[in-house]
PDB file of C-alpha atoms and ligand atoms in Angstrom:
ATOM      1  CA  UNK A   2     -12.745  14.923  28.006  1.00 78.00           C
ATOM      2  CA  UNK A   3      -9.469  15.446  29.504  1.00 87.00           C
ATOM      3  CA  UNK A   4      -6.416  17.244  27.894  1.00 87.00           C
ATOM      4  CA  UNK A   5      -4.438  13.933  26.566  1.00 88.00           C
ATOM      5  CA  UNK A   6      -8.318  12.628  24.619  1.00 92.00           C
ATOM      6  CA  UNK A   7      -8.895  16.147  23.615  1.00 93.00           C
ATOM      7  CA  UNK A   8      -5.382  16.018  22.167  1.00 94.00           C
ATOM      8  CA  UNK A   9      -5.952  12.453  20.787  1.00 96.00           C
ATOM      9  CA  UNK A  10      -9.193  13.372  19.002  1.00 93.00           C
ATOM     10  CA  UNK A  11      -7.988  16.725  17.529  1.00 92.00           C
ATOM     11  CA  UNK A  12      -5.072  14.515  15.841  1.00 94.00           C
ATOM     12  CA  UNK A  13      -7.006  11.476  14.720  1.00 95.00           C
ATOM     13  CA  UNK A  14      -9.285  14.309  13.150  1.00 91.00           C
ATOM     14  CA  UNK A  15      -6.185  16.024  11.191  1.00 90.00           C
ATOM     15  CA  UNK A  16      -3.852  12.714  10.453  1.00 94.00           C
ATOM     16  CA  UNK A  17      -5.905  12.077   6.891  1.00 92.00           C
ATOM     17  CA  UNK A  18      -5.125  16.015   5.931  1.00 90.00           C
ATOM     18  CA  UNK A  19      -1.895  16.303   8.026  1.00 90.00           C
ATOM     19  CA  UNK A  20       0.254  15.500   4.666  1.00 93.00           C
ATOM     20  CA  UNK A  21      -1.229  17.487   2.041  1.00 89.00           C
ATOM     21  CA  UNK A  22       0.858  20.689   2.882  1.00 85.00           C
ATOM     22  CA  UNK A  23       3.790  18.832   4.007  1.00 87.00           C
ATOM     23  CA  UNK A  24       6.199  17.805   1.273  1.00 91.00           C
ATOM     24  CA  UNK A  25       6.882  21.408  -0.095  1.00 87.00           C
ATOM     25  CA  UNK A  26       7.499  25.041   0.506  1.00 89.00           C
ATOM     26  CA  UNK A  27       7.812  26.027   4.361  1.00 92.00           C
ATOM     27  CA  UNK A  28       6.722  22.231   5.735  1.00 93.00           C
ATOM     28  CA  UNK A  29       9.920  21.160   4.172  1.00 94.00           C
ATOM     29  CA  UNK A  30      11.812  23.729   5.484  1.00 94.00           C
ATOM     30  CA  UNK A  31      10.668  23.140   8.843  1.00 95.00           C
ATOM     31  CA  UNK A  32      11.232  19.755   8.940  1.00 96.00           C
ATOM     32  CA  UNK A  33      14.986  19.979   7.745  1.00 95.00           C
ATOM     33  CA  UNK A  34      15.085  22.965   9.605  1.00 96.00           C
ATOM     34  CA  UNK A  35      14.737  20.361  13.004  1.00 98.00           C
ATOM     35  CA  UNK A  36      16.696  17.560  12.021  1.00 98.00           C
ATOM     36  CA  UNK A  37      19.579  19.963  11.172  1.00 96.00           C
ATOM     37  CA  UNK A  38      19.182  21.106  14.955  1.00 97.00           C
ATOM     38  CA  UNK A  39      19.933  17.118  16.011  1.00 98.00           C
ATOM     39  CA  UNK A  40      21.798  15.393  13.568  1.00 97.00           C
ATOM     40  CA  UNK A  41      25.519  15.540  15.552  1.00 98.00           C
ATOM     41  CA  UNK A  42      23.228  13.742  18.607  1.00 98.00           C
ATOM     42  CA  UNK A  43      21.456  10.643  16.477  1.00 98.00           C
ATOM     43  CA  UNK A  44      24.006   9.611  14.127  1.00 98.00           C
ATOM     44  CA  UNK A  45      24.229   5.570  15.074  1.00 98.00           C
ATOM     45  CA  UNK A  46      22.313   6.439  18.450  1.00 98.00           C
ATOM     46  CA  UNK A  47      18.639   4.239  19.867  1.00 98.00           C
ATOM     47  CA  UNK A  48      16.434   7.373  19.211  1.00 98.00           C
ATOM     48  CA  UNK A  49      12.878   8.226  20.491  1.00 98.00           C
ATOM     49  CA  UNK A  50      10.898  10.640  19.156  1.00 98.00           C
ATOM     50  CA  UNK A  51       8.139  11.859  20.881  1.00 98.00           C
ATOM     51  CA  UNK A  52       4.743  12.635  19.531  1.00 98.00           C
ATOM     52  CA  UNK A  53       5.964  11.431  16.047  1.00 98.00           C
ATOM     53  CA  UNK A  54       3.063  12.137  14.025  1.00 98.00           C
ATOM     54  CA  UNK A  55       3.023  10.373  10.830  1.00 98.00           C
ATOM     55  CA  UNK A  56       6.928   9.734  10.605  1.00 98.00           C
ATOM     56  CA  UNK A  57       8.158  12.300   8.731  1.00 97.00           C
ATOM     57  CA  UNK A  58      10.720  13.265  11.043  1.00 98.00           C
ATOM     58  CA  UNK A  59      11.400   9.736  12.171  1.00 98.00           C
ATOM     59  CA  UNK A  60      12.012   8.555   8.951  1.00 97.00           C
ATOM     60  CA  UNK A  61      14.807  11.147   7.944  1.00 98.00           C
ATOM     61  CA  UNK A  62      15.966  10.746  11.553  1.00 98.00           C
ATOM     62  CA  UNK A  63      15.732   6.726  10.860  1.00 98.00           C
ATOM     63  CA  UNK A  64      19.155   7.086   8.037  1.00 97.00           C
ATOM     64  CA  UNK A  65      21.258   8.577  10.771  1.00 98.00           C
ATOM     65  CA  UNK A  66      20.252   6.642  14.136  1.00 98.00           C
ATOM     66  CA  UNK A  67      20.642   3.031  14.847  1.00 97.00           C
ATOM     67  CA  UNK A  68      17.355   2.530  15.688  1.00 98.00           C
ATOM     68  CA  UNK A  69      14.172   4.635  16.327  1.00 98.00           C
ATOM     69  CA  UNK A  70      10.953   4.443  18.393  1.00 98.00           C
ATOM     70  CA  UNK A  71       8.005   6.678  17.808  1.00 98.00           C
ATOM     71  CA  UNK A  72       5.149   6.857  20.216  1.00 98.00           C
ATOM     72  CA  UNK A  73       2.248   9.620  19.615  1.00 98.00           C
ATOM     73  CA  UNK A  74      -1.628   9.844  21.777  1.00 98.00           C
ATOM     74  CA  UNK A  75      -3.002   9.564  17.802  1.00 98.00           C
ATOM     75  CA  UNK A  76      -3.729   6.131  16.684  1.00 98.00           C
ATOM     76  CA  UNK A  77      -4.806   7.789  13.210  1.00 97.00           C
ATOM     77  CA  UNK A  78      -1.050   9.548  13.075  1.00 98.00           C
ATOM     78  CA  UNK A  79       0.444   6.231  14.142  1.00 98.00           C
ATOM     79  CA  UNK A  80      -0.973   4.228  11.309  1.00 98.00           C
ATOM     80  CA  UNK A  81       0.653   6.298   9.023  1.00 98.00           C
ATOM     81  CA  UNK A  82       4.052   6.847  10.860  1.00 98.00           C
ATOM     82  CA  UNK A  83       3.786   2.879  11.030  1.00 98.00           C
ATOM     83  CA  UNK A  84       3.947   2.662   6.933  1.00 97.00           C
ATOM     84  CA  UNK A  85       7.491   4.462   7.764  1.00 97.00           C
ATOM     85  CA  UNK A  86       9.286   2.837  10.351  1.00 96.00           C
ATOM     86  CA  UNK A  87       8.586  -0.338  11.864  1.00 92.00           C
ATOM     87  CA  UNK A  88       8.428   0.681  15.886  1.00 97.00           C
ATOM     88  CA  UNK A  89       5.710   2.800  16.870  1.00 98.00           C
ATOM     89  CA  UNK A  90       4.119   2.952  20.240  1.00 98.00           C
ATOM     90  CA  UNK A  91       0.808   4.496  21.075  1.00 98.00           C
ATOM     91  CA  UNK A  92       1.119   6.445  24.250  1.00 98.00           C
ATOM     92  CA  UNK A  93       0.770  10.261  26.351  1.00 98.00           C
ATOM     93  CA  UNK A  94       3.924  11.752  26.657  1.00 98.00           C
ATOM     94  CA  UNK A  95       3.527  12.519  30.522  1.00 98.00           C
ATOM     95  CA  UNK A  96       3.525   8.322  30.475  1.00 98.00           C
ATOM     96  CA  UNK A  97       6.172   7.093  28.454  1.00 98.00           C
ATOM     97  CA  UNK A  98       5.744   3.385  28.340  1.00 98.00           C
ATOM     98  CA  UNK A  99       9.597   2.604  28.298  1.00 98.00           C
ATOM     99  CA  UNK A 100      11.564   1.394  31.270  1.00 98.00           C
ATOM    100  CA  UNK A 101      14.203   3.939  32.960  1.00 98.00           C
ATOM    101  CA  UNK A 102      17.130   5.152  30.502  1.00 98.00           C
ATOM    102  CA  UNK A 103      15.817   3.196  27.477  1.00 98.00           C
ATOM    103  CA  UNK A 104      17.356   5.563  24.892  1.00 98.00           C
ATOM    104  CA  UNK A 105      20.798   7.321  24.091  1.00 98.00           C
ATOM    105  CA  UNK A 106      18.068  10.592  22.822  1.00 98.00           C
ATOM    106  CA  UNK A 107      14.602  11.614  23.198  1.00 99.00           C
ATOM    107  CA  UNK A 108      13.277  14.269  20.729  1.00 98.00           C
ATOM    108  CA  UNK A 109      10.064  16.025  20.834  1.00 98.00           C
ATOM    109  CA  UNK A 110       9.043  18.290  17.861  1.00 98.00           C
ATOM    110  CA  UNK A 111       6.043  20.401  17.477  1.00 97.00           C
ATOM    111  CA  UNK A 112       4.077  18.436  20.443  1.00 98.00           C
ATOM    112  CA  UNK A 113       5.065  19.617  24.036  1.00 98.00           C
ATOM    113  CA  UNK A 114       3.091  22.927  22.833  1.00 97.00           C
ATOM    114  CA  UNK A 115       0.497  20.959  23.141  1.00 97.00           C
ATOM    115  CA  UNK A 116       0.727  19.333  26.580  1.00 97.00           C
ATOM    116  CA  UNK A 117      -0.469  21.120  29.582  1.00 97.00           C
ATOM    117  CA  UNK A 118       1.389  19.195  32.302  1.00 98.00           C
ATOM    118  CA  UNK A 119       4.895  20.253  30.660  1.00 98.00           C
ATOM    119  CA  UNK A 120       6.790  19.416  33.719  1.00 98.00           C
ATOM    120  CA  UNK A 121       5.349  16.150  33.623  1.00 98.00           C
ATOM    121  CA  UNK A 122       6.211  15.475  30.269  1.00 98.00           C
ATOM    122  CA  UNK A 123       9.710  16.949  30.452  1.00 98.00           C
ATOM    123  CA  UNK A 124      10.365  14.851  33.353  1.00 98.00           C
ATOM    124  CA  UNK A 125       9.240  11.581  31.746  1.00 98.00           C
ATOM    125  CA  UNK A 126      11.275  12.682  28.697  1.00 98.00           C
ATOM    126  CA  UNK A 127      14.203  12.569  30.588  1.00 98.00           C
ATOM    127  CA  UNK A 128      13.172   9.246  32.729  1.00 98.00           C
ATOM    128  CA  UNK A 129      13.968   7.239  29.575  1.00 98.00           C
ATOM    129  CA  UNK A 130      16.803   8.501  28.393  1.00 98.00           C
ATOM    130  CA  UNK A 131      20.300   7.044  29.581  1.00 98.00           C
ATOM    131  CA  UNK A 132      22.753   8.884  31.607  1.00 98.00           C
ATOM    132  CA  UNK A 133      25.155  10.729  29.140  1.00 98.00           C
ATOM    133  CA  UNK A 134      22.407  10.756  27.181  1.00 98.00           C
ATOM    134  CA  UNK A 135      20.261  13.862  25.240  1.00 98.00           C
ATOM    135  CA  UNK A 136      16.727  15.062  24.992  1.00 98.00           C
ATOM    136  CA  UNK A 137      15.728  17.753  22.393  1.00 98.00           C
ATOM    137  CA  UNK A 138      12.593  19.670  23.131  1.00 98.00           C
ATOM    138  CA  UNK A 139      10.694  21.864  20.695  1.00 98.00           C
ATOM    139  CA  UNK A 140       8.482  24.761  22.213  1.00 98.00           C
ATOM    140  CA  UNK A 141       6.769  27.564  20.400  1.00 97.00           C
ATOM    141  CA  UNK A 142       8.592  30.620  21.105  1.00 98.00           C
ATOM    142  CA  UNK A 143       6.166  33.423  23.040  1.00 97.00           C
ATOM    143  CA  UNK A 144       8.831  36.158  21.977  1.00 95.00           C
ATOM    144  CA  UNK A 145       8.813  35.989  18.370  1.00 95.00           C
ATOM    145  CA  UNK A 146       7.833  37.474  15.211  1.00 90.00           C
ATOM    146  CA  UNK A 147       5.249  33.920  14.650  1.00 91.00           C
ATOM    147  CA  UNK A 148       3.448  34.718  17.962  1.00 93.00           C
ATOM    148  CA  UNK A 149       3.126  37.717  17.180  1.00 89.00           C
ATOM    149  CA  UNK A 150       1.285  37.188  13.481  1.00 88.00           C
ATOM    150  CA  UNK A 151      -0.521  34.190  15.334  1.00 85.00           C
ATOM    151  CA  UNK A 152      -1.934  36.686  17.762  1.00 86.00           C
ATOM    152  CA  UNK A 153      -3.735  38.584  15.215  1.00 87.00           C
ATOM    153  CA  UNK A 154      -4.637  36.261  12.295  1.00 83.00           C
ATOM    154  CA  UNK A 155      -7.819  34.263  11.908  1.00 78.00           C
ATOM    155  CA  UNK A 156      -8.015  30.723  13.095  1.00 77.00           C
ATOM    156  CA  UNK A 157      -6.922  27.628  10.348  1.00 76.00           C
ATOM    157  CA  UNK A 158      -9.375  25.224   9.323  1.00 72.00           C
ATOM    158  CA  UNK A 159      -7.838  21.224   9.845  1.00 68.00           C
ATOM    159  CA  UNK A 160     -10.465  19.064   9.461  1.00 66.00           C
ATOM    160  CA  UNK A 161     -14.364  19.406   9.177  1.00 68.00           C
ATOM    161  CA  UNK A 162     -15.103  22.123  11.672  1.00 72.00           C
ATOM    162  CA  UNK A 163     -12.289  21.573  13.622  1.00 73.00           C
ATOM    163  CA  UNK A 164      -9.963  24.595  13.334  1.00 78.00           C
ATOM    164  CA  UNK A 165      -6.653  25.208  15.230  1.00 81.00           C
ATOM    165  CA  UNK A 166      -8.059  27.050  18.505  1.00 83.00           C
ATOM    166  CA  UNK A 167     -10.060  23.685  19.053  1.00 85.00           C
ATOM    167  CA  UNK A 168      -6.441  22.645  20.796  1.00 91.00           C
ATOM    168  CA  UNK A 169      -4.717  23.487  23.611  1.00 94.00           C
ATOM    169  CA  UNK A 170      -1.390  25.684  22.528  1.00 95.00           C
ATOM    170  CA  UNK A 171       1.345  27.426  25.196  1.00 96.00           C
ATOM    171  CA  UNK A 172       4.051  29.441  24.300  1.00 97.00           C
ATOM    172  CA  UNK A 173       6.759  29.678  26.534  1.00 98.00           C
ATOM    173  CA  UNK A 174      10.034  32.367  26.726  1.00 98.00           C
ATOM    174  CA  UNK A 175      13.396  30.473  26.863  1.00 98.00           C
ATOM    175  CA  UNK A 176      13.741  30.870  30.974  1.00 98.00           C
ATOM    176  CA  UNK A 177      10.582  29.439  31.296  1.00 98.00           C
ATOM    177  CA  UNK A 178      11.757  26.583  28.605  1.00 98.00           C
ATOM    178  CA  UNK A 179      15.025  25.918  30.579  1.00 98.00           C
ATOM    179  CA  UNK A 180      13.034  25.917  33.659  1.00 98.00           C
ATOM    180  CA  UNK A 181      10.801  23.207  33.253  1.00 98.00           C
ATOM    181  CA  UNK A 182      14.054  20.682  32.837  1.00 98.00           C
ATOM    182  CA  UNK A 183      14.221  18.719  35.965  1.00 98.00           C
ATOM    183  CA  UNK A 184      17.618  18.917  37.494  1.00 98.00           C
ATOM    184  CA  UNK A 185      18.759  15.575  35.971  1.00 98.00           C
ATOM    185  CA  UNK A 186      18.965  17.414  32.174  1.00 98.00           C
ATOM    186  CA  UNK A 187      22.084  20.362  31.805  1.00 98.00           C
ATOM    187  CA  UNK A 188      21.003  22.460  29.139  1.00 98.00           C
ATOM    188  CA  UNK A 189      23.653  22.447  26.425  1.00 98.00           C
ATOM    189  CA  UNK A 190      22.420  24.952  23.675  1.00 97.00           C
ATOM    190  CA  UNK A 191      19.160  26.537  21.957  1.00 97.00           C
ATOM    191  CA  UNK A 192      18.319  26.519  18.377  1.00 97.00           C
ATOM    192  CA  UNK A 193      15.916  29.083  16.580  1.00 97.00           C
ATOM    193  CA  UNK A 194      14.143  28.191  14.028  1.00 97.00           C
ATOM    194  CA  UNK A 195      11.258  30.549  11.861  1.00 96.00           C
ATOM    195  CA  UNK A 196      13.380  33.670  13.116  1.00 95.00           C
ATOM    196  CA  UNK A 197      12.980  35.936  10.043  1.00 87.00           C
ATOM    197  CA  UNK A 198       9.941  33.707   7.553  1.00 89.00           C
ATOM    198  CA  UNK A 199       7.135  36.010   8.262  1.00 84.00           C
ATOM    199  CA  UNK A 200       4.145  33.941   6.825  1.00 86.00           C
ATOM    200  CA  UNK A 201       4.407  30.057   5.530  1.00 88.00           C
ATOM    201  CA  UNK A 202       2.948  31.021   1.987  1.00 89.00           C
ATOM    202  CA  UNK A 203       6.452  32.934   1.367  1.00 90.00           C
ATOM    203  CA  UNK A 204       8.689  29.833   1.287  1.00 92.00           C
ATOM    204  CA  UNK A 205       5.997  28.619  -2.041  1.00 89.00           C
ATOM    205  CA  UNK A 206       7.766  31.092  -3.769  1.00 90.00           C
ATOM    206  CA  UNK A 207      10.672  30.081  -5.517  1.00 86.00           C
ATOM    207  CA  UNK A 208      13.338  32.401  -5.015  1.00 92.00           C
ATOM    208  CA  UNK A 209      12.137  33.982  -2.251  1.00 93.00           C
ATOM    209  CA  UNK A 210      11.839  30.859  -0.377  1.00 92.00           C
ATOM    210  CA  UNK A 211      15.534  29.892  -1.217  1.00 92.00           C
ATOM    211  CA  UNK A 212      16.636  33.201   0.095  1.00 93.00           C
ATOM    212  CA  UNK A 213      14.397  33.671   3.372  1.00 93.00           C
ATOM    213  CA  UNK A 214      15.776  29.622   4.117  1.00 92.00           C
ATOM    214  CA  UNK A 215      19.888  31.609   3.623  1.00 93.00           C
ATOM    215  CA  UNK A 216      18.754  34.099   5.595  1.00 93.00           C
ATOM    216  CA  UNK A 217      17.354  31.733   8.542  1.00 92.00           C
ATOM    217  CA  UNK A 218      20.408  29.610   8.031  1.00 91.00           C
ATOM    218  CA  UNK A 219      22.755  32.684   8.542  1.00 93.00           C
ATOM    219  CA  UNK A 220      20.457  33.941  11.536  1.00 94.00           C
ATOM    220  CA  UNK A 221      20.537  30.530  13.271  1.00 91.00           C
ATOM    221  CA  UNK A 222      23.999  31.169  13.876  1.00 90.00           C
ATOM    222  CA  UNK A 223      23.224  33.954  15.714  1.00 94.00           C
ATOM    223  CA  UNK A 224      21.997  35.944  18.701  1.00 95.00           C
ATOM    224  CA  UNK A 225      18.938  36.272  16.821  1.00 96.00           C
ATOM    225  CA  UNK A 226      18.049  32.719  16.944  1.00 95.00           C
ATOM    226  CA  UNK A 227      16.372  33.605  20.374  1.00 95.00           C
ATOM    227  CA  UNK A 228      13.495  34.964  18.434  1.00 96.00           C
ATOM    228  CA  UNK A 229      12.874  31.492  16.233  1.00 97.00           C
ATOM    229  CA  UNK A 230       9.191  31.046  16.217  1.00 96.00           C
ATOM    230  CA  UNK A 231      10.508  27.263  17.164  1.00 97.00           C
ATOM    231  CA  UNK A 232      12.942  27.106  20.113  1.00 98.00           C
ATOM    232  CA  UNK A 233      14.713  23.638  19.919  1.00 98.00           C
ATOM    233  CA  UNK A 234      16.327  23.276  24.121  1.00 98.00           C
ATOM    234  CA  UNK A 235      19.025  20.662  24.009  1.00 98.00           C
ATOM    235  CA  UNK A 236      20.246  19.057  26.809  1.00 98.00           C
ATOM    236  CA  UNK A 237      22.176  16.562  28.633  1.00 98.00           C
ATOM    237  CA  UNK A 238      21.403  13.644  31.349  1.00 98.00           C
ATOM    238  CA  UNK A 239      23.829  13.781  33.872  1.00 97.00           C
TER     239      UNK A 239
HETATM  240  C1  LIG B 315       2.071  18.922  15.047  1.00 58.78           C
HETATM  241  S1  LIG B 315       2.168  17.184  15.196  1.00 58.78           S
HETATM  242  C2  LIG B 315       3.916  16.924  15.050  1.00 58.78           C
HETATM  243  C3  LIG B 315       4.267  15.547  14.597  1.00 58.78           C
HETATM  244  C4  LIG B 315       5.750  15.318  14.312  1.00 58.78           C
HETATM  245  N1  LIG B 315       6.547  15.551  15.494  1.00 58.78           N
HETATM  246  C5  LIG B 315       6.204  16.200  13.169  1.00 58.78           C
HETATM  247  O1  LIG B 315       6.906  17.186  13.419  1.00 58.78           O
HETATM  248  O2  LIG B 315       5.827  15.919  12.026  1.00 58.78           O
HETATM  249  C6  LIG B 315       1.894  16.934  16.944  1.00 58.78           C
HETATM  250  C7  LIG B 315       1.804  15.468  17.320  1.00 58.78           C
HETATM  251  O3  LIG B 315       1.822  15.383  18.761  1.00 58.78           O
HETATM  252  C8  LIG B 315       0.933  14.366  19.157  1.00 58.78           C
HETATM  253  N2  LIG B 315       0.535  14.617  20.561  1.00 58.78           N
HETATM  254  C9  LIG B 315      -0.231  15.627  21.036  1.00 58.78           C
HETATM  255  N3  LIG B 315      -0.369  15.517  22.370  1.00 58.78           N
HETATM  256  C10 LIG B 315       0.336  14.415  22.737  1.00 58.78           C
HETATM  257  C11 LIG B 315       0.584  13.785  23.986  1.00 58.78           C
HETATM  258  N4  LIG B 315       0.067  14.254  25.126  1.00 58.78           N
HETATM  259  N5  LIG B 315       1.353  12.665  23.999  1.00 58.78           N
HETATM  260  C12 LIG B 315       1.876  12.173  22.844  1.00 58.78           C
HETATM  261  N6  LIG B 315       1.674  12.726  21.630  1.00 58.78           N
HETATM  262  C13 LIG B 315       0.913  13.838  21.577  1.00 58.78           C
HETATM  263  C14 LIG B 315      -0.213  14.468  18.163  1.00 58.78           C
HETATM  264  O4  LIG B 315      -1.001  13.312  18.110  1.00 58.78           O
HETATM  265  C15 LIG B 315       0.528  14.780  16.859  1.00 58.78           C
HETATM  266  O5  LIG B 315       0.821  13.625  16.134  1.00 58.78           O
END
């Protein structure tokens, strides 16, 4: 099977699962955590979000934007982003099935850690996005304090026997992430995110979780960000 079905399969296999941790504690976190990182760039904008999963981003990022387009490999993820917003698109992010500068932004959360042929995805990310236009692009950060307990700890259990080794995960250091934009996309600005949460269990607990999300807030703001366990590269079509 190649990379894109492997992908495809490992997904479908999650998608009925992928919700039951997702509406509390660090999920939540993490997924205002990434809006935050792209609200000044959607607000009223045609927004695409790559590898949109069941929606949950898309949806919050659906009350800002004019319109929004999701498109994920998983047919299993798309039924349930499709109960969420009306236009979703099955398709492999290294062939975007939009015509040239389709979209004012492109965002990609959580998914190009997944892709193998980054600079073909990167490049087809910024294909369909209009000149003027920006792409947001999520990679797992290889220098940070998440790798790092990743490294070490046993693998997670998503569905059946499937665990989370059974896909194909990069990490990537910031050069490397700025590097793979093609020379069409100016990098604007980085956002960290997971810079000082050491384990996802800790943002279950109450007050704990309300101070390590301060804390990240107040880090995000600084030099420190360059250690987020989630690196969010924006940049701009010229
Ligand atoms: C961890 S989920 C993230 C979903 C969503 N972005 C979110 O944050 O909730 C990763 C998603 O990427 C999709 N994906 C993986 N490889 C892909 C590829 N090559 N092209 C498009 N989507 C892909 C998966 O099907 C899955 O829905």
């Amino acid at each position: 099977m190649d990379e894109p079905m492997k992908n495809r399969s490992y997904y479908d296999a999650m998608a009925a699962g992928y919700e039951r941790e997702r509406h509390h504690g660090y999920h939540v976190f993490l997924d205002e955590s990434e809006v935050r990182c792209v609200e000044d760039l959607v607000k009223g904008a045609n927004v695409l979000e790559v590898g949109c999963g069941s929606g949950l981003i898309l949806s919050r990022l659906a009350s800002m934007a004019g319109r929004v387009v999701g498109a994920d490999i998983s047919g299993e993820m798309l039924a349930l982003a499709s109960a969420r917003v009306p236009s979703v698109v099955q398709a492999d992010a290294t062939h975007l099935p939009f015509r040239d500068e389709s979209f004012d932004v492109a965002v990609s959360f959580k998914v190009l850690a997944h892709i193998r042929e980054i600079r073909e995805a990167v490049g087809e990310i910024a294909r369909v996005v209009k000149p003027g236009g920006y792409v947001a692009l999520e990679f797992y950060n290889r220098h940070s304090l998440r790798t790092a307990i990743k490294r070490i700890k046993s693998p997670s259990a998503v569905a059946g026997d499937v665990d989370d080794t059974d896909v194909y995960t990069r990490y990537d250091g910031l050069a490397e992430m700025i590097d793979y934009l093609p020379p069409v996309l100016k990098h604007v600005r980085t956002h960290g995110i997971r810079i000082a949460v050491p384990a996802a269990f800790f943002m279950k607990v109450p007050l704990v979780g309300r101070a390590l999300a301060a804390r990240e807030r107040f880090l995000s703001r600084t030099p420190m960000r360059r250690f987020g366990g989630f690196l969010v590269v924006i940049a701009r079509k010229n």
